Short mmCIF file of C-alpha atoms and ligand atoms in Angstrom, two decimals:
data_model
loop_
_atom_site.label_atom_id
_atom_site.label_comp_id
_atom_site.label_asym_id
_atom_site.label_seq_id
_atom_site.Cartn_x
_atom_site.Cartn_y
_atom_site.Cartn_z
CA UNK A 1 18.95 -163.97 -98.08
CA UNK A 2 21.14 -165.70 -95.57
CA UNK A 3 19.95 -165.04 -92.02
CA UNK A 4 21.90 -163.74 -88.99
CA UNK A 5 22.12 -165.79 -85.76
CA UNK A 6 21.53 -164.84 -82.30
CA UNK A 7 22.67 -166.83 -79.03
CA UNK A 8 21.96 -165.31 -76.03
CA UNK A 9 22.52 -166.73 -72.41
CA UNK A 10 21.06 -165.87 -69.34
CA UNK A 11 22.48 -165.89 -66.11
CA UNK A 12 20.78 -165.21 -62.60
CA UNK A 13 17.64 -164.69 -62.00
CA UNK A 14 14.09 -165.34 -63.75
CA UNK A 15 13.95 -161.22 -64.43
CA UNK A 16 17.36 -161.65 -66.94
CA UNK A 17 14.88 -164.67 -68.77
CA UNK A 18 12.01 -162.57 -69.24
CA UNK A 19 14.78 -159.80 -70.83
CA UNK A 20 16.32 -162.41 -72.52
CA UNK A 21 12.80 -163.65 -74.40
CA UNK A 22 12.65 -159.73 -74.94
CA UNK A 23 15.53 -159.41 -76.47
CA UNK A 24 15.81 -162.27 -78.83
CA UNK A 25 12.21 -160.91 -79.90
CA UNK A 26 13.81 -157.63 -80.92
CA UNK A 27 16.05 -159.80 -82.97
CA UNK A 28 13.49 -162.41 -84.36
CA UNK A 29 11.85 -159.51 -85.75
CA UNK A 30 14.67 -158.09 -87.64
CA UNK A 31 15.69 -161.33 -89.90
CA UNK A 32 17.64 -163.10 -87.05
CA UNK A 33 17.36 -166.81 -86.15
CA UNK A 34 18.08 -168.40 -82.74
CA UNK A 35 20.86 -170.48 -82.21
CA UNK A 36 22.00 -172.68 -79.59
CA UNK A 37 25.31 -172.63 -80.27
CA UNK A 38 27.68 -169.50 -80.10
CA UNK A 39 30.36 -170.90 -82.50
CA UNK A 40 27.27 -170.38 -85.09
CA UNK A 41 26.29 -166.64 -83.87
CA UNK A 42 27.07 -163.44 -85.36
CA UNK A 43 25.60 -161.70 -82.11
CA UNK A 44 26.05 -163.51 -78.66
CA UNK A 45 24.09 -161.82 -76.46
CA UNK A 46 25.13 -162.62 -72.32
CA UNK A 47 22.68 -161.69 -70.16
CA UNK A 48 24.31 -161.63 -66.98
CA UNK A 49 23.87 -161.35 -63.29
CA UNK A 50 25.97 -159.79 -60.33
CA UNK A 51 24.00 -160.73 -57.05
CA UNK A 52 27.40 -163.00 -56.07
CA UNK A 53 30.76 -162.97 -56.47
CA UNK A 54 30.74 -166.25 -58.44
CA UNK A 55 28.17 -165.55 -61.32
CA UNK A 56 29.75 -161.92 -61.98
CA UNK A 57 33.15 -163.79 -62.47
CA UNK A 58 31.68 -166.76 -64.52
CA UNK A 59 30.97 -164.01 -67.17
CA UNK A 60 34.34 -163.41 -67.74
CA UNK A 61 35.20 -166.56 -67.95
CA UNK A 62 32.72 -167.16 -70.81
CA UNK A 63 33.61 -164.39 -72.31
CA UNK A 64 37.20 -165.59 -72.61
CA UNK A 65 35.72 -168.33 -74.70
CA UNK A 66 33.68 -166.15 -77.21
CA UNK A 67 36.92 -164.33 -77.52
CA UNK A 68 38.95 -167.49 -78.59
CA UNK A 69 35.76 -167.93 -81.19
CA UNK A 70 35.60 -164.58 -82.21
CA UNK A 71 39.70 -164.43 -83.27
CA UNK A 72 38.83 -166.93 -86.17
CA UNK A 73 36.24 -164.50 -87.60
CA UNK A 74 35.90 -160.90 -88.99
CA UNK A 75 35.10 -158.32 -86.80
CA UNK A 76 31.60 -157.67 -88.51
CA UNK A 77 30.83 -161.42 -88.69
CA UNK A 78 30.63 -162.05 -84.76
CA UNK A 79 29.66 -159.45 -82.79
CA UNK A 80 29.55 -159.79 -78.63
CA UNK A 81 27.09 -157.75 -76.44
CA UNK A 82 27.15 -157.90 -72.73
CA UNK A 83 23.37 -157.53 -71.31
CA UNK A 84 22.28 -157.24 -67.56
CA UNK A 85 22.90 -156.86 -63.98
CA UNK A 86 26.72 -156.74 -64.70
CA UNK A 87 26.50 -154.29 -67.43
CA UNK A 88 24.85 -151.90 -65.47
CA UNK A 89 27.35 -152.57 -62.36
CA UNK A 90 30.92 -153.04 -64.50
CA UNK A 91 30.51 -150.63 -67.60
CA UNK A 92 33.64 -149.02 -67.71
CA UNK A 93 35.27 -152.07 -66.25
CA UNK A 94 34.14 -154.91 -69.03
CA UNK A 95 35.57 -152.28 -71.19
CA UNK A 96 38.91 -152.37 -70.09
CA UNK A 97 38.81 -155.68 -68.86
CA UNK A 98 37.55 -157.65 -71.80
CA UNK A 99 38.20 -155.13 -75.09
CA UNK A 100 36.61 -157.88 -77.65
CA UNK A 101 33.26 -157.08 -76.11
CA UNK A 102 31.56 -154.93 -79.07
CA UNK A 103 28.21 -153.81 -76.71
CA UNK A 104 27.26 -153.11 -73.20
CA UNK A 105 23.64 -152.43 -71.91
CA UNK A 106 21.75 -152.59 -68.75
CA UNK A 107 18.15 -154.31 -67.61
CA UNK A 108 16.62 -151.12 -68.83
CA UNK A 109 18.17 -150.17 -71.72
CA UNK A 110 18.32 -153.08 -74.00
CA UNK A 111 15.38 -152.04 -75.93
CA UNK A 112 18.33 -150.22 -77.37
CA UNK A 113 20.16 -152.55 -78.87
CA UNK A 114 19.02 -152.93 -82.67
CA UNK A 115 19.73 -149.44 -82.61
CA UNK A 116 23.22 -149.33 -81.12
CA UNK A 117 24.18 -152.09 -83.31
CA UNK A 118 23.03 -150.28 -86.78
CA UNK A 119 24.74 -147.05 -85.42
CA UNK A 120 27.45 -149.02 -84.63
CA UNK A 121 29.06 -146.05 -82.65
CA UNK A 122 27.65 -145.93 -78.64
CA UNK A 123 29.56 -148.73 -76.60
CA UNK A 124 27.75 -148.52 -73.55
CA UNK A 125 24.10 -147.76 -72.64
CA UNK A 126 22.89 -147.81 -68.74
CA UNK A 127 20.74 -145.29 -68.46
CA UNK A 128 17.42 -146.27 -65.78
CA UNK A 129 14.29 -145.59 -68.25
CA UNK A 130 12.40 -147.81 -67.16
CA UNK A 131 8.99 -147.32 -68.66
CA UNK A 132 10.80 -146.45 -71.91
CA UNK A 133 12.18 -150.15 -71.58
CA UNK A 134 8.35 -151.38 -71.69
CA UNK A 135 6.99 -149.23 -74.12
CA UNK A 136 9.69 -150.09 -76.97
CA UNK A 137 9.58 -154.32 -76.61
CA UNK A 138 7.81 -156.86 -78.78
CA UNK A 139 5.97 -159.68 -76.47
CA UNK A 140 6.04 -162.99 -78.22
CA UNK A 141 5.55 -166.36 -76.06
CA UNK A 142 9.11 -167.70 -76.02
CA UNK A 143 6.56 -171.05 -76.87
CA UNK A 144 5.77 -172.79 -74.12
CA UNK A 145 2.58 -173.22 -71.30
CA UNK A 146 3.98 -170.69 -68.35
CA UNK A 147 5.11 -167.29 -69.32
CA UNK A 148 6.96 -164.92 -67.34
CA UNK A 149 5.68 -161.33 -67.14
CA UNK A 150 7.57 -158.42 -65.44
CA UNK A 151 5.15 -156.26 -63.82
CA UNK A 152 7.57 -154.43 -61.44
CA UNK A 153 11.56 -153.63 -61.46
CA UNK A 154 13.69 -152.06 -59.65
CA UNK A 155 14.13 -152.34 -55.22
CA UNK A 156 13.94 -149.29 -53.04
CA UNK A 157 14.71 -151.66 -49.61
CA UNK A 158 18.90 -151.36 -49.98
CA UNK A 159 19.02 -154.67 -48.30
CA UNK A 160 23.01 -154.05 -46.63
CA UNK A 161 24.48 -157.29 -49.14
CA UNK A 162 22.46 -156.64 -52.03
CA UNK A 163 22.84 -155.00 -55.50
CA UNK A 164 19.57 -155.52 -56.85
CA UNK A 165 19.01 -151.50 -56.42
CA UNK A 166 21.68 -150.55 -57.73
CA UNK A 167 21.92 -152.64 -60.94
CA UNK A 168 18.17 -152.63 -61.74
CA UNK A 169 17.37 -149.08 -60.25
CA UNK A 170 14.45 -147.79 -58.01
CA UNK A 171 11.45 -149.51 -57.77
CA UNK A 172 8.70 -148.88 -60.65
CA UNK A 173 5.95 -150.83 -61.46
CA UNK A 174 4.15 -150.84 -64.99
CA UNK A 175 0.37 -149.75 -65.82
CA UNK A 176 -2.34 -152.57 -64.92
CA UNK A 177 -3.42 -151.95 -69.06
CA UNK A 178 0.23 -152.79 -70.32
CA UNK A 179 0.53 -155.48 -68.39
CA UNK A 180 -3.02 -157.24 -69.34
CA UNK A 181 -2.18 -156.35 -73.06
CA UNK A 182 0.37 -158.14 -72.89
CA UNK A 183 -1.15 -161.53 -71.22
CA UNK A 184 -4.00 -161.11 -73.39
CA UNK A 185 -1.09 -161.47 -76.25
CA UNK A 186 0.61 -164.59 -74.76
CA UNK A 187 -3.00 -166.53 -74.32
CA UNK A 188 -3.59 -165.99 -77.41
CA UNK A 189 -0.83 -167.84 -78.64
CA UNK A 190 -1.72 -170.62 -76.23
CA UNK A 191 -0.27 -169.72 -72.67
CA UNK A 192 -2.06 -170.72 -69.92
CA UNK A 193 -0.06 -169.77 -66.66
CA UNK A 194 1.40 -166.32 -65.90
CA UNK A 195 4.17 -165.68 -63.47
CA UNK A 196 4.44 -162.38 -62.27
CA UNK A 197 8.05 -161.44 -61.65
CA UNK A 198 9.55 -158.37 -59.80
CA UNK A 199 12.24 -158.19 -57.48
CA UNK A 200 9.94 -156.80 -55.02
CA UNK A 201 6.76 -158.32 -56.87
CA UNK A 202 4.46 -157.48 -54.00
CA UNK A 203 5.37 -153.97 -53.43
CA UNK A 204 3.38 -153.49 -57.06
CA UNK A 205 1.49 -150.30 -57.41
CA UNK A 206 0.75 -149.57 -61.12
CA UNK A 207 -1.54 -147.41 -62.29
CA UNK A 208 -4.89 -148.47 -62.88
CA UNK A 209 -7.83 -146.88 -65.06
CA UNK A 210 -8.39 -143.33 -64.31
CA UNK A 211 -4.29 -142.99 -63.45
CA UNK A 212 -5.60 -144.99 -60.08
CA UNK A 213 -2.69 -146.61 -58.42
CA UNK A 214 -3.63 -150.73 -57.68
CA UNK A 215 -1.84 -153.55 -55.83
CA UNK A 216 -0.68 -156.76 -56.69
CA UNK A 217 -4.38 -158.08 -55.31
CA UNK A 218 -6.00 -156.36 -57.48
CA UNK A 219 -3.83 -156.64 -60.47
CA UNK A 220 -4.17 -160.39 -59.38
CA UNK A 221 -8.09 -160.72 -59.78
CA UNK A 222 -7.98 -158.11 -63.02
CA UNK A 223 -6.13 -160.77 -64.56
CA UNK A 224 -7.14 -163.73 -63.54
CA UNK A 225 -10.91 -162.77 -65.79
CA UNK A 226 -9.29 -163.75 -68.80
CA UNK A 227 -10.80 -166.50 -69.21
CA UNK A 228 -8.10 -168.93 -70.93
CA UNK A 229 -5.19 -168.52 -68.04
CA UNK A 230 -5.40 -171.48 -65.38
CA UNK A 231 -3.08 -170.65 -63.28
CA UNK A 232 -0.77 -167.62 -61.72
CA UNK A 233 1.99 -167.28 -59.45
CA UNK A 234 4.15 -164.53 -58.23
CA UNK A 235 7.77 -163.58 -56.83
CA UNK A 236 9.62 -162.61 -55.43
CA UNK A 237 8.20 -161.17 -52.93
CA UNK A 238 9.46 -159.31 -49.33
CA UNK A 239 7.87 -159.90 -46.02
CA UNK A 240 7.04 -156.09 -45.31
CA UNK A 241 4.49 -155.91 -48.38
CA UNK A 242 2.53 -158.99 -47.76
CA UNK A 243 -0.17 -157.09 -47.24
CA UNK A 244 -3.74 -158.40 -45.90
CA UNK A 245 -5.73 -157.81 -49.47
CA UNK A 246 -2.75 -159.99 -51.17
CA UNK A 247 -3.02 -162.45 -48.43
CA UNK A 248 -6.82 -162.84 -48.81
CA UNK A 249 -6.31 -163.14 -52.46
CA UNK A 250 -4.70 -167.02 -51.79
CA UNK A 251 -8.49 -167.68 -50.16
CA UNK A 252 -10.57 -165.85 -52.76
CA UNK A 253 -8.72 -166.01 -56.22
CA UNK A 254 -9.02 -170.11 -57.56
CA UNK A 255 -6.68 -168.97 -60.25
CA UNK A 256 -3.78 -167.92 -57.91
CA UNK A 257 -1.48 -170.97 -57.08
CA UNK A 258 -0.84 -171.95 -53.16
CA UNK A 259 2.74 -171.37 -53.08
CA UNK A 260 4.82 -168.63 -52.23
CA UNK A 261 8.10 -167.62 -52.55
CA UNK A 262 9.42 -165.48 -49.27
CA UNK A 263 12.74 -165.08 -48.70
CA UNK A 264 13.64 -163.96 -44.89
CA UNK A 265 17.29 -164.38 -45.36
CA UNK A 266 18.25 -165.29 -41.46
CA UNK A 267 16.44 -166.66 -38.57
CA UNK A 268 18.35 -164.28 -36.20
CA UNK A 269 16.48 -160.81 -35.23
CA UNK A 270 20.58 -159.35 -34.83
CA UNK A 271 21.80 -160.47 -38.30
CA UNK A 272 18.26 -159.35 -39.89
CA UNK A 273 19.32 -155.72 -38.55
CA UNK A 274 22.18 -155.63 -40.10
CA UNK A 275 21.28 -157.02 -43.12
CA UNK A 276 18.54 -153.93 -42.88
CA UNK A 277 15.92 -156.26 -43.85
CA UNK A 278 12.81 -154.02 -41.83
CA UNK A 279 11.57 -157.13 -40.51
CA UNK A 280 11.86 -159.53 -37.70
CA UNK A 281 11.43 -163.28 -37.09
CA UNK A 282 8.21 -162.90 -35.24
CA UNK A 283 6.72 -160.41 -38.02
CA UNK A 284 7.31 -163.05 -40.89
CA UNK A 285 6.27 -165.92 -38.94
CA UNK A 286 3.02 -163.82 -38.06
CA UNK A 287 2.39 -163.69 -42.31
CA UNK A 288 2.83 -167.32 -42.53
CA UNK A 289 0.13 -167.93 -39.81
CA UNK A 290 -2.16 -165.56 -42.06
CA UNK A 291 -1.09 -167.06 -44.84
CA UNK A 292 -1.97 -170.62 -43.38
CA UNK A 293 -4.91 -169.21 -41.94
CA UNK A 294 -6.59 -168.02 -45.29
CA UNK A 295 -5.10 -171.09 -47.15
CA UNK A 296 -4.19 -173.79 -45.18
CA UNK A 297 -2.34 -175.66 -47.59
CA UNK A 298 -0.03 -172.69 -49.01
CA UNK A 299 3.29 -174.00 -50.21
CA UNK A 300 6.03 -171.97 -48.77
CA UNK A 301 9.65 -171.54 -50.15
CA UNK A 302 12.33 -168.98 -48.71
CA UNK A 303 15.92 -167.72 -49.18
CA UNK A 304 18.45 -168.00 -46.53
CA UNK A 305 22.16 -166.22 -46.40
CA UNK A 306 24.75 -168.04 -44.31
CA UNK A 307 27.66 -166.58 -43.02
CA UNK A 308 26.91 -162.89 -42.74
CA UNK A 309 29.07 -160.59 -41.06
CA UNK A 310 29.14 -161.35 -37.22
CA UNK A 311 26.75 -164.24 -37.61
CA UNK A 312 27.44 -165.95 -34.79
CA UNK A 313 26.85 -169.65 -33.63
CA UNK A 314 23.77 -168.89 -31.87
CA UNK A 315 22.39 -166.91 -35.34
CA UNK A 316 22.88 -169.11 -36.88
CA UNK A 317 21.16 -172.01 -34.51
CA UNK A 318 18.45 -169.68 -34.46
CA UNK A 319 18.27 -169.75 -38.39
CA UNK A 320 17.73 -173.81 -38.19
CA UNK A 321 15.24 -173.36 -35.50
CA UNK A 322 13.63 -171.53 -37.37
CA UNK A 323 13.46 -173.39 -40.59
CA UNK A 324 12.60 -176.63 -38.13
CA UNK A 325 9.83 -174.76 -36.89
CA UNK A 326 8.14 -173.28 -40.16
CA UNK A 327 8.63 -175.66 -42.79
CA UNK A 328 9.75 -174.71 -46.20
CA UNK A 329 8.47 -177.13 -49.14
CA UNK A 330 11.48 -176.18 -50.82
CA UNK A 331 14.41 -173.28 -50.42
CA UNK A 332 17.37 -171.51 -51.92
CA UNK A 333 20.49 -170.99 -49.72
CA UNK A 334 24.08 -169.13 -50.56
CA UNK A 335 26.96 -168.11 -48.90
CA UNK A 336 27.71 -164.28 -47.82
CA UNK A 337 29.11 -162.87 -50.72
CA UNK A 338 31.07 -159.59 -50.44
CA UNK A 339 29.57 -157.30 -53.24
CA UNK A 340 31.09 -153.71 -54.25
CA UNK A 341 29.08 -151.15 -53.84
CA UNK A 342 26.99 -152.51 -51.17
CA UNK A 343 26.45 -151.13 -47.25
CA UNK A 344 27.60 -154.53 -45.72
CA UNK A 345 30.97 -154.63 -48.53
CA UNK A 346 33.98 -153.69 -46.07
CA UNK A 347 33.23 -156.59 -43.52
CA UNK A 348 33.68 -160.32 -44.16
CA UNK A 349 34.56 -162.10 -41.54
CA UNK A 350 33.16 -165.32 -41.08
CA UNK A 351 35.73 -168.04 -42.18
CA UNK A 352 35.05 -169.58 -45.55
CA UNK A 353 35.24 -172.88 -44.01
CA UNK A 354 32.48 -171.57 -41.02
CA UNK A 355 30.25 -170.96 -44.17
CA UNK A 356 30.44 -174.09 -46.36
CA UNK A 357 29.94 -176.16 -42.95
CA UNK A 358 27.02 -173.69 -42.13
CA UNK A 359 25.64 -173.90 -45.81
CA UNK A 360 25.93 -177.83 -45.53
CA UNK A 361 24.20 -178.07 -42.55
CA UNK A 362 20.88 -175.61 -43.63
CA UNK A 363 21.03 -177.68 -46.80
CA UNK A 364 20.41 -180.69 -45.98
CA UNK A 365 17.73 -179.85 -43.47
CA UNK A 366 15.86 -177.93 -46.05
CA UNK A 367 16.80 -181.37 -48.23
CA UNK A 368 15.11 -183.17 -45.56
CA UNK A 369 11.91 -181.14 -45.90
CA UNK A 370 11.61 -181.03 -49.08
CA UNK A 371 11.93 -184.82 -49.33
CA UNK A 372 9.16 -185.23 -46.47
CA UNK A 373 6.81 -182.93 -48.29
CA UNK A 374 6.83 -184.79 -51.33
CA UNK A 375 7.02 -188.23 -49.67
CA UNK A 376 3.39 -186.82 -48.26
CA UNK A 377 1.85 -186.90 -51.98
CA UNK A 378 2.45 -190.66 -52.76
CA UNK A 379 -0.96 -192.35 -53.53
CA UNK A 380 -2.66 -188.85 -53.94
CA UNK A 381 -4.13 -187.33 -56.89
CA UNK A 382 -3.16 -183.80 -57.66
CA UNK A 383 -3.62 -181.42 -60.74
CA UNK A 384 -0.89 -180.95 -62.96
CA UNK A 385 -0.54 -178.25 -65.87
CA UNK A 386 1.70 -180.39 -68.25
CA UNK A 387 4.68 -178.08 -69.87
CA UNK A 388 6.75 -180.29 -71.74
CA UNK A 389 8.17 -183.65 -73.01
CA UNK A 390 11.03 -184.88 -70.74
CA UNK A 391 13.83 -186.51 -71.93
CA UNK A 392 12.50 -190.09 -72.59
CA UNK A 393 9.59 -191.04 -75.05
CA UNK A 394 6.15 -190.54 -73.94
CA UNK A 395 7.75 -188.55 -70.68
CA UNK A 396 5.85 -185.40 -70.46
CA UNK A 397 6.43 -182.55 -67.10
CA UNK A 398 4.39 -180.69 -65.51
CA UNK A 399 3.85 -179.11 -62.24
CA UNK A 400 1.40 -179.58 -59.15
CA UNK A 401 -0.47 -176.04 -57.95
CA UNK A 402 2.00 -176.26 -55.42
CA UNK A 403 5.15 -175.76 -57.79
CA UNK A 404 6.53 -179.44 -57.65
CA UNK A 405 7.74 -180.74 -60.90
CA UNK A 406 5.72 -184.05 -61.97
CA UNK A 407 6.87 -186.55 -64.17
CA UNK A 408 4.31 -188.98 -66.11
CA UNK A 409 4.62 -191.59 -69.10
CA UNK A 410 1.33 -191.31 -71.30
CA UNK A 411 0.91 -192.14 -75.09
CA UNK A 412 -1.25 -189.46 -75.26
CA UNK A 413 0.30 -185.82 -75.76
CA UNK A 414 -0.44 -184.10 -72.83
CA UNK A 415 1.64 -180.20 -73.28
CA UNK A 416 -1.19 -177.51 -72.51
CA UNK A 417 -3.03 -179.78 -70.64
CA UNK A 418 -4.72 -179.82 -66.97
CA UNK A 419 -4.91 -183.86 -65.76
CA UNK A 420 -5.59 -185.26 -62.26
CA UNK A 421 -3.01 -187.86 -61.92
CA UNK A 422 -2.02 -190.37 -59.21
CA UNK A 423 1.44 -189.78 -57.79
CA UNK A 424 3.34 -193.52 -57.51
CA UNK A 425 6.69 -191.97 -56.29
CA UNK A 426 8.78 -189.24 -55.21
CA UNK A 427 12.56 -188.29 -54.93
CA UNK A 428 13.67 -185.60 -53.55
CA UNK A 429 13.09 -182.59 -56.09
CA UNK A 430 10.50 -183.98 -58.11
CA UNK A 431 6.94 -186.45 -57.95
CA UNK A 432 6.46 -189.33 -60.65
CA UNK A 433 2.61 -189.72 -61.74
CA UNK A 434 0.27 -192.26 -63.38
CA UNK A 435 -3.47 -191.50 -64.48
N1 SAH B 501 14.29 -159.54 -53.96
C1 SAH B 501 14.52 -160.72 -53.31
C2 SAH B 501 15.82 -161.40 -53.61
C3 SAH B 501 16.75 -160.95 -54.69
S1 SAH B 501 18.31 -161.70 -54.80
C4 SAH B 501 14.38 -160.49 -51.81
O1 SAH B 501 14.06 -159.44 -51.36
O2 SAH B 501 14.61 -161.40 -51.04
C5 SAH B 501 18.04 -163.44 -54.58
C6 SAH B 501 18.72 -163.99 -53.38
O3 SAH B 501 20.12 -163.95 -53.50
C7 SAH B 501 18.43 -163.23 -52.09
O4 SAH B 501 17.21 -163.57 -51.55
C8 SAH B 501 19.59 -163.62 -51.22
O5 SAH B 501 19.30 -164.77 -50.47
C9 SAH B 501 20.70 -163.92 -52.22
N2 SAH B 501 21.74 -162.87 -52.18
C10 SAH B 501 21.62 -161.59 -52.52
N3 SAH B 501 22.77 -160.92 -52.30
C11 SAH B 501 23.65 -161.82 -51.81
C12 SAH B 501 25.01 -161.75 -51.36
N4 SAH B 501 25.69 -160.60 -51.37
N5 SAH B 501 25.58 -162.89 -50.92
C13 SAH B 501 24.91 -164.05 -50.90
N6 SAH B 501 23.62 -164.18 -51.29
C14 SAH B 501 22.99 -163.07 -51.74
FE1 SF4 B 502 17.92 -157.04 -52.69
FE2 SF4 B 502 16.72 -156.61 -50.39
FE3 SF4 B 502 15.80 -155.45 -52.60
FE4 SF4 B 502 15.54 -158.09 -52.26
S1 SF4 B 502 14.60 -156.48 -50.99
S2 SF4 B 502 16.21 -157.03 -54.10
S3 SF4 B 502 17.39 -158.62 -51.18
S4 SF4 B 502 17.75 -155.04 -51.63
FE1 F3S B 503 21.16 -161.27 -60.75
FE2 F3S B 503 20.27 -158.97 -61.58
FE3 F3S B 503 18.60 -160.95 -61.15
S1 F3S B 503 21.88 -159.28 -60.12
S2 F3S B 503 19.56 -162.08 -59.50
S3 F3S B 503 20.16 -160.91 -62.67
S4 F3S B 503 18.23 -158.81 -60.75
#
């Protein structure tokens, strides 16, 4: 029997790939094969994302070009399903916007799917059952070393630019058992790092044995007994939960890498209250002396907004003084993006060309740390979990405990393997190695 083929592409953030893995293994299951090419599919799946302006319009620009590949073909040969963060915010609008799309269903609804698409009669599907989501999926290892595993959805914080609670719902964390069930799963079939992923990962509270609610620390050590994971890492995570047991955990738990993704969003105490971030400058630079305290060699990584309402000069000053001051081994940075829906939509005025020169400037001193941080690794040997070949032969990648990417030539196959290696050279996202 000739099989059906699935493409699916995700947009935004590592929560849409974990859904995405999900999904395809809905499909793998039911006689489809993956393909890497849409022209080939009979269901294109886009998983999308609508935290900016930009990657909620790039998915109509993409699916412009599935409709130009879908007029050469019967309606049941190809059919288009529009997954994610933009599902759940656009609905009704995809469906007058774009009328070839077939399907439409949120982050927690696309358990649904094989269902809709046998029925072939509901259109849309964005209903927030969350636990529903977890208890209907298959969990195969999309195949490789690292494996991402949801453990908590959804954001309670209503951060004034941000639609993260209201296209993946209120907060909800899953059962420590599910969770480990599912791990157990993936190391069996040869995965040996887990990253826990959650939009507020470290506000995690599952329920443990006896219906007794646990924290990411413990959830942390639970885990980390199964004996064939090396390594595990965690994001993203929000100042206000970086509690004292998680921050221990870096000191006590060999298992748990020394980085840490914390996003703080703006150096200025003014623009963090209006962004309604419940923190202040002096409360996350506190955690990062803990942090540095416990483990003094904990790789730190942030996320910065630039341009925000009513940022002014001196905000934003205050935002490089503070990156200057607490060194990020690498960060992510964007421009304000006005998003619908959100607290901080109706006000935008900070000139676009304020915010690219703003951007430019945060960039390339974050640029300039991350360069000096690797440059600090040449002629030092560090342990690297190998992941995959690279593009030339004998190339293999890994990555250090503290997140870098490693390159290495070795005759020897190293995927799934721990080495100490020497690092020769660095540039400025990545380290080269030799043994
Ligand atoms: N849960 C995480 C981040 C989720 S979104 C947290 O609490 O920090 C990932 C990043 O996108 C955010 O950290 C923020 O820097 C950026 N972002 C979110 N909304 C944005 C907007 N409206 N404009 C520009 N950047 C935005
Ligand atoms: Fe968005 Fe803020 Fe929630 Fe992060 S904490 S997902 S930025 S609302
Ligand atoms: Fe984007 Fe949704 Fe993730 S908006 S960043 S895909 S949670």
């Amino acid at each position: 029997m000739k099989k059906n083929k699935i493409y699916i592409k995700s947009y935004g953030c590592q929560m849409n790939i974990y859904d995405s893995n999900r999904i395809l293994d809905l499909f793998k299951n039911k006689d489809y094969v993956i393909t890497k090419n849409p022209e080939d599919a009979n269901l294109v799946v886009l998983n999308t994302c609508h935290i900016r302006e930009k990657a909620a319009e790039k998915v109509y620009s993409d699916i412009g070009r599935i409709n130009k590949i879908k007029q050469n073909r019967s309606q049941d040969d190809i059919q288009l399903v529009i997954a994610g963060c933009v599902a759940q915010a656009e609905g009704q609008e995809i469906k007058k916007r774009a009328p070839s799309v077939d399907y439409v269903v949120g982050p927690q609804s696309y358990h649904k799917l094989p269902e809709m698409l046998k029925k072939n009669d509901s259109f849309i599907s964005d209903e927030f059952t969350q636990n529903e989501k977890f208890k209907n999926l298959l969990y195969n290892s999309s195949g490789g070393v690292s494996e991402f595993v949801s453990i908590q959805e959804g954001c309670d914080k209503f951060c004034s630019f941000c639609v993260v609670p209201y296209t993946r719902g209120p907060e909800f964390s899953r059962p420590v058992n599910e969770i480990v069930n599912e791990i157990e799963k993936y190391l069996k079939q040869g995965v040996k790092e887990i990253i826990f992923l959650g939009q507020n990962v470290n506000a995690y509270h599952g329920d443990g044995e006896n219906g007794k609610s646990r924290d990411l620390a413990y959830l942390i050590n639970k885990v980390s007994e199964l004996e064939s994971l090396k390594r595990i890492r965690y994001m993203t995570s929000h100042p206000i939960d970086m509690t004292n047991s998680l921050i221990k955990v870096h000191k006590t738990n060999n298992k748990l890498m020394p980085f840490l993704h914390l996003p703080i969003q703006s150096g200025s105490n003014k623009v963090l209250k209006k962004m309604n971030r419940k923190h202040t400058v002096e409360f996350y630079k506190k955690i990062v002396d803990k942090l540095r305290d416990e483990r003094s060699d904990i790789a730190l990584s942030s996320d910065f907004i630039v341009g925000y309402p009513d940022e002014s000069d001196k905000d934003f000053e205050d935002t490089m003084k503070f990156v200057d001051e607490v060194k990020f081994v690498i960060a992510y940075s964007f421009m304000y993006s006005q998003r619908p829906g959100t607290p901080a939509q109706k006000k935008d005025n900070i000139p676009l060309a304020e915010k690219k020169a703003r951007l430019s400037a945060l960039q390339s001193l974050l640029k300039n740390q991350q360069k000096n941080y690797n440059n600090s690794f040449i002629e030092k040997n560090m342990e690297i979990l190998f992941e995959k070949k690279g593009r030339y032969k004998n190339q293999y990648i890994g990555r250090s405990i503290y997140n870098q990417s490693v390159f290495i030539n070795s005759e020897k196959n190293l995927i799934n393997k721990v080495e100490n290696v020497n690092i020769v050279r660095s540039t400025n996202f990545a380290l080269e190695s030799m043994f």
